[in-house]
């Protein structure tokens, strides 16, 4: 009896302690009134539109997803670096060149950081740039068509991670290397890392009219890991900041060996100075081999060109262009506030946030207040440039974004929280838990001079129990906060696709009116387009057979084809003659070893089919295009290789 | 009859608006067409409200066996209407000028109005006949042959004026800017008649 009372008492005690520890979580569950208020804030009635677009990187999906805020509804997945059987991207003959690289065709990448083009430091909503981390590439997505229209490979780079951030007038999209490598590549011992390996920081110019990208120059830096980067804004426009880790230059067990230095660096690069140097003939042309792939909206076709040269710049040749700002503990994100006054280092192994002053940095540079150098690059004195620190803000800061009221919002991975703080006073204002382990945060326009400080989304790395369980593998999770008040308010959880490393948001009205509804058939310049059903035909050229086919609700022209032989390479060039919004046709061929085509109104796409078996094989439309969709089909007769059946084709003949 | 002559000239000139603006407008909206498709009927031909509306209306109509919307050269009306409107405007202006200089009396103005009204009624009659043919003369091989509840074949004549529900579509048919300008012009020419009558009586009452 006595014993059992004791047990009960200790149980009660334990529960009491437990509930004390979890008071925050309990409150969460009990706030019914608050929750219904949150529901109203994220409710976008049927047929209504969201206030913001959010573009979430897909990480290892290789693609970019488009969401609406505040609803958290997903609208589209835009294929960028990964083959996408849904539309045939990377499978169709027209889009295969988009995924060409110096390593050949690469069907996948790891897409990290979207950034929207800007004019005068404001989002202009023309393009969005993203980086492929694995096989270094930068892609441009056109926000009229929401299609990937350009991909440029980045030579002399590996782990293209401190990318793809744009300067204030989209002069450059910048790509830095995370893994230093021998430049140029050579067969040397890995132990020779220190001194032999280099990190390249690439400044890719963007043509203001068409957005075409070109590598203007690559800055060849010491062999650190360049983790993230950020352009200066306003007064600091003309500078670019890169975080570094592994300034120890370890090549093995970096987990330990790259975490020894108390401080790593933020590299401050005066790109205007280097641009001037390059424009005056500075730099050295170096042999290279990298792909530049451009997709044309009129031909609906991508072309891939191999570039053979890149201009490299040794930072020591441009005095006063590159400096190191000591920053504690392996900083991940480096972020510049909207006015451009402060450079925030998110030392991921520390509890504090380092806030450097741009003015102080300039002052230290002008007065040559150096604290040594690394590989000839001056190191500024930490105390001289420090504006202050946000003390004990949380554990493991990763990334900071800003609102338009002078506040920073920093994610803390280890303590799993989003912390709001005042940039001038560096006082913490509010903190909200994240479920769980947040990576980056995004505020629409938070990467520009004029953020729209209404919502923030936290991009969480761990999902666990937030949704109905779906086996061991889960989608990641984002959390939407209302940040319009003094305190942040959690409004919504929503699952995200792949692993969003970062996102970009923009008020819907900036881009929605420009979103294209169809491609005009009259402007279709595809080499294999069939502009009139009367021109639909089949042509043989050796063992290549070209089928010029049209679609309109709801038939293919032609729909019966004979004279194809085993061993032929059959190219279906399908032109969609619809000129109505949201009426694609699909094309699928039995036994095709690739994917389907999803052809938008006015577009031409080509699928290659190599028939291997004799017989009569059907094809059909995969998109439920009309009430007669199920009738949208056709047959191909495949004869033995030795057959001499003539090519013939028809539509509507009995 | 200076005032009346001027009003007559202005009224007649308003007819020329029909060369720039549509006479009639028919809009077709449906749940899956939140932006309705539409056709503007000009005296010179039929055009889509949006660039591809005609093609898209034809595309949908082929399911129920309707004919394509005619090209200008396929209908004599699109040759004759401009001549009639142009001729009537010229005649009205001529009458106005002659009236202005007192060379003819106000009854001429009313005659013009009556002639114009007669031509208008004939035009509407012809337009209605075309709508009837367009909506009822269906392809016997139509993909979808719809029937009414009584078993009679369904027809698709758009309303001459007003709203009508046709299958999944809401069809609205109303005069457009060119027609309103024409109506305004005709009212002015009628006004010219009355003003002219007043002016005439004032001038000649002491005779
Ligand atoms: Cu179809």
mmCIF file of N, CA, C and O in Angstrom, chain A residues 204-247:
data_model
loop_
_atom_site.group_PDB
_atom_site.id
_atom_site.type_symbol
_atom_site.label_atom_id
_atom_site.label_comp_id
_atom_site.label_asym_id
_atom_site.label_seq_id
_atom_site.Cartn_x
_atom_site.Cartn_y
_atom_site.Cartn_z
ATOM 1 N N UNK A 204 28.375 35.977 -63.353
ATOM 2 C CA UNK A 204 27.721 35.664 -64.628
ATOM 3 C C UNK A 204 26.861 36.857 -65.002
ATOM 4 O O UNK A 204 25.906 37.192 -64.293
ATOM 5 N N UNK A 205 27.223 37.517 -66.093
ATOM 6 C CA UNK A 205 26.470 38.710 -66.473
ATOM 7 C C UNK A 205 25.146 38.301 -67.107
ATOM 8 O O UNK A 205 25.025 37.236 -67.718
ATOM 9 N N UNK A 206 24.147 39.147 -66.928
ATOM 10 C CA UNK A 206 22.803 38.870 -67.439
ATOM 11 C C UNK A 206 22.425 39.992 -68.396
ATOM 12 O O UNK A 206 22.390 41.159 -68.007
ATOM 13 N N UNK A 207 22.174 39.619 -69.630
ATOM 14 C CA UNK A 207 21.793 40.616 -70.621
ATOM 15 C C UNK A 207 20.419 41.185 -70.256
ATOM 16 O O UNK A 207 19.480 40.429 -70.030
ATOM 17 N N UNK A 208 20.327 42.522 -70.162
ATOM 18 C CA UNK A 208 19.097 43.117 -69.612
ATOM 19 C C UNK A 208 17.861 42.890 -70.485
ATOM 20 O O UNK A 208 16.750 42.965 -69.986
ATOM 21 N N UNK A 209 18.039 42.617 -71.762
ATOM 22 C CA UNK A 209 16.863 42.420 -72.621
ATOM 23 C C UNK A 209 16.336 40.997 -72.540
ATOM 24 O O UNK A 209 15.208 40.765 -72.134
ATOM 25 N N UNK A 210 17.164 40.043 -72.941
ATOM 26 C CA UNK A 210 16.709 38.657 -73.045
ATOM 27 C C UNK A 210 17.076 37.831 -71.818
ATOM 28 O O UNK A 210 16.622 36.700 -71.673
ATOM 29 N N UNK A 211 17.933 38.380 -70.981
ATOM 30 C CA UNK A 211 18.343 37.636 -69.795
ATOM 31 C C UNK A 211 19.409 36.599 -70.064
ATOM 32 O O UNK A 211 19.679 35.747 -69.211
ATOM 33 N N UNK A 212 20.028 36.638 -71.242
ATOM 34 C CA UNK A 212 21.040 35.630 -71.545
ATOM 35 C C UNK A 212 22.245 35.777 -70.628
ATOM 36 O O UNK A 212 22.691 36.879 -70.330
ATOM 37 N N UNK A 213 22.767 34.642 -70.206
ATOM 38 C CA UNK A 213 23.855 34.622 -69.226
ATOM 39 C C UNK A 213 25.189 34.344 -69.910
ATOM 40 O O UNK A 213 25.252 33.629 -70.905
ATOM 41 N N UNK A 214 26.233 34.942 -69.324
ATOM 42 C CA UNK A 214 27.576 34.756 -69.850
ATOM 43 C C UNK A 214 28.527 34.921 -68.677
ATOM 44 O O UNK A 214 28.345 35.840 -67.866
ATOM 45 N N UNK A 215 29.514 34.049 -68.580
ATOM 46 C CA UNK A 215 30.454 34.199 -67.464
ATOM 47 C C UNK A 215 31.397 35.359 -67.776
ATOM 48 O O UNK A 215 32.199 35.287 -68.703
ATOM 49 N N UNK A 216 31.241 36.429 -67.005
ATOM 50 C CA UNK A 216 32.073 37.615 -67.249
ATOM 51 C C UNK A 216 33.486 37.345 -66.719
ATOM 52 O O UNK A 216 34.465 37.579 -67.403
ATOM 53 N N UNK A 217 33.575 36.875 -65.490
ATOM 54 C CA UNK A 217 34.886 36.506 -64.946
ATOM 55 C C UNK A 217 34.717 35.551 -63.779
ATOM 56 O O UNK A 217 33.646 35.477 -63.182
ATOM 57 N N UNK A 218 35.788 34.830 -63.504
ATOM 58 C CA UNK A 218 35.837 33.971 -62.315
ATOM 59 C C UNK A 218 36.985 34.444 -61.443
ATOM 60 O O UNK A 218 38.126 34.571 -61.910
ATOM 61 N N UNK A 219 36.688 34.684 -60.196
ATOM 62 C CA UNK A 219 37.709 35.089 -59.237
ATOM 63 C C UNK A 219 38.267 33.807 -58.616
ATOM 64 O O UNK A 219 37.501 32.999 -58.084
ATOM 65 N N UNK A 220 39.568 33.602 -58.723
ATOM 66 C CA UNK A 220 40.162 32.358 -58.233
ATOM 67 C C UNK A 220 40.712 32.589 -56.826
ATOM 68 O O UNK A 220 41.711 33.272 -56.631
ATOM 69 N N UNK A 221 40.008 32.025 -55.853
ATOM 70 C CA UNK A 221 40.250 32.312 -54.431
ATOM 71 C C UNK A 221 40.952 31.136 -53.757
ATOM 72 O O UNK A 221 41.005 30.030 -54.296
ATOM 73 N N UNK A 222 41.469 31.372 -52.522
ATOM 74 C CA UNK A 222 42.077 30.279 -51.761
ATOM 75 C C UNK A 222 41.105 29.107 -51.583
ATOM 76 O O UNK A 222 39.892 29.286 -51.660
ATOM 77 N N UNK A 223 41.671 27.942 -51.296
ATOM 78 C CA UNK A 223 40.891 26.711 -51.284
ATOM 79 C C UNK A 223 40.011 26.494 -50.072
ATOM 80 O O UNK A 223 40.068 25.445 -49.431
ATOM 81 N N UNK A 224 39.181 27.470 -49.751
ATOM 82 C CA UNK A 224 38.203 27.289 -48.675
ATOM 83 C C UNK A 224 36.907 26.733 -49.276
ATOM 84 O O UNK A 224 36.794 26.559 -50.483
ATOM 85 N N UNK A 225 35.932 26.531 -48.408
ATOM 86 C CA UNK A 225 34.590 26.174 -48.869
ATOM 87 C C UNK A 225 33.735 27.449 -48.837
ATOM 88 O O UNK A 225 33.572 28.043 -47.773
ATOM 89 N N UNK A 226 33.251 27.850 -49.986
ATOM 90 C CA UNK A 226 32.437 29.080 -50.070
ATOM 91 C C UNK A 226 30.979 28.668 -49.971
ATOM 92 O O UNK A 226 30.432 28.040 -50.869
ATOM 93 N N UNK A 227 30.368 29.012 -48.866
ATOM 94 C CA UNK A 227 29.103 28.368 -48.522
ATOM 95 C C UNK A 227 27.880 29.088 -49.062
ATOM 96 O O UNK A 227 27.046 28.511 -49.727
ATOM 97 N N UNK A 228 27.763 30.368 -48.721
ATOM 98 C CA UNK A 228 26.625 31.130 -49.236
ATOM 99 C C UNK A 228 27.124 32.526 -49.575
ATOM 100 O O UNK A 228 28.257 32.881 -49.242
ATOM 101 N N UNK A 229 26.290 33.286 -50.232
ATOM 102 C CA UNK A 229 26.740 34.613 -50.624
ATOM 103 C C UNK A 229 25.561 35.555 -50.669
ATOM 104 O O UNK A 229 24.393 35.128 -50.636
ATOM 105 N N UNK A 230 25.878 36.815 -50.734
ATOM 106 C CA UNK A 230 24.818 37.808 -50.795
ATOM 107 C C UNK A 230 25.368 39.097 -51.360
ATOM 108 O O UNK A 230 26.463 39.504 -51.009
ATOM 109 N N UNK A 231 24.587 39.738 -52.227
ATOM 110 C CA UNK A 231 25.050 41.015 -52.777
ATOM 111 C C UNK A 231 24.837 42.157 -51.790
ATOM 112 O O UNK A 231 23.949 42.090 -50.937
ATOM 113 N N UNK A 232 25.648 43.205 -51.933
ATOM 114 C CA UNK A 232 25.387 44.433 -51.197
ATOM 115 C C UNK A 232 24.127 45.083 -51.757
ATOM 116 O O UNK A 232 23.678 44.781 -52.857
ATOM 117 N N UNK A 233 23.542 45.971 -50.950
ATOM 118 C CA UNK A 233 22.321 46.678 -51.362
ATOM 119 C C UNK A 233 22.554 48.156 -51.107
ATOM 120 O O UNK A 233 23.252 48.519 -50.166
ATOM 121 N N UNK A 234 21.896 48.995 -51.867
ATOM 122 C CA UNK A 234 21.952 50.434 -51.595
ATOM 123 C C UNK A 234 23.389 50.890 -51.523
ATOM 124 O O UNK A 234 24.130 50.812 -52.510
ATOM 125 N N UNK A 235 23.828 51.341 -50.368
ATOM 126 C CA UNK A 235 25.176 51.884 -50.250
ATOM 127 C C UNK A 235 26.246 50.808 -50.468
ATOM 128 O O UNK A 235 27.349 51.134 -50.902
ATOM 129 N N UNK A 236 25.935 49.565 -50.170
ATOM 130 C CA UNK A 236 26.946 48.522 -50.368
ATOM 131 C C UNK A 236 26.809 47.827 -51.728
ATOM 132 O O UNK A 236 27.477 46.831 -51.992
ATOM 133 N N UNK A 237 25.936 48.372 -52.579
ATOM 134 C CA UNK A 237 25.823 47.865 -53.954
ATOM 135 C C UNK A 237 27.197 47.978 -54.610
ATOM 136 O O UNK A 237 27.864 48.992 -54.487
ATOM 137 N N UNK A 238 27.597 46.939 -55.303
ATOM 138 C CA UNK A 238 28.952 46.924 -55.887
ATOM 139 C C UNK A 238 29.859 45.960 -55.138
ATOM 140 O O UNK A 238 30.920 45.610 -55.621
ATOM 141 N N UNK A 239 29.409 45.536 -53.958
ATOM 142 C CA UNK A 239 30.144 44.522 -53.194
ATOM 143 C C UNK A 239 29.331 43.233 -53.186
ATOM 144 O O UNK A 239 28.116 43.256 -53.319
ATOM 145 N N UNK A 240 30.061 42.143 -52.985
ATOM 146 C CA UNK A 240 29.402 40.845 -52.828
ATOM 147 C C UNK A 240 30.082 40.143 -51.667
ATOM 148 O O UNK A 240 31.294 40.265 -51.498
ATOM 149 N N UNK A 241 29.321 39.444 -50.863
ATOM 150 C CA UNK A 241 29.865 38.822 -49.654
ATOM 151 C C UNK A 241 29.669 37.311 -49.718
ATOM 152 O O UNK A 241 28.582 36.839 -50.072
ATOM 153 N N UNK A 242 30.715 36.590 -49.378
ATOM 154 C CA UNK A 242 30.674 35.122 -49.411
ATOM 155 C C UNK A 242 31.106 34.591 -48.054
ATOM 156 O O UNK A 242 32.145 35.012 -47.540
ATOM 157 N N UNK A 243 30.338 33.664 -47.499
ATOM 158 C CA UNK A 243 30.830 33.012 -46.281
ATOM 159 C C UNK A 243 31.808 31.911 -46.663
ATOM 160 O O UNK A 243 31.688 31.300 -47.733
ATOM 161 N N UNK A 244 32.744 31.653 -45.774
ATOM 162 C CA UNK A 244 33.662 30.539 -45.984
ATOM 163 C C UNK A 244 33.637 29.657 -44.745
ATOM 164 O O UNK A 244 33.320 30.112 -43.649
ATOM 165 N N UNK A 245 33.906 28.391 -44.948
ATOM 166 C CA UNK A 245 34.261 27.529 -43.824
ATOM 167 C C UNK A 245 35.419 26.675 -44.297
ATOM 168 O O UNK A 245 35.901 26.828 -45.426
ATOM 169 N N UNK A 246 35.887 25.830 -43.432
ATOM 170 C CA UNK A 246 37.086 25.060 -43.743
ATOM 171 C C UNK A 246 38.224 25.982 -44.193
ATOM 172 O O UNK A 246 38.920 25.697 -45.163
ATOM 173 N N UNK A 247 38.417 27.061 -43.473
ATOM 174 C CA UNK A 247 39.597 27.888 -43.754
ATOM 175 C C UNK A 247 40.843 27.149 -43.253
ATOM 176 O O UNK A 247 41.960 27.561 -43.511
#
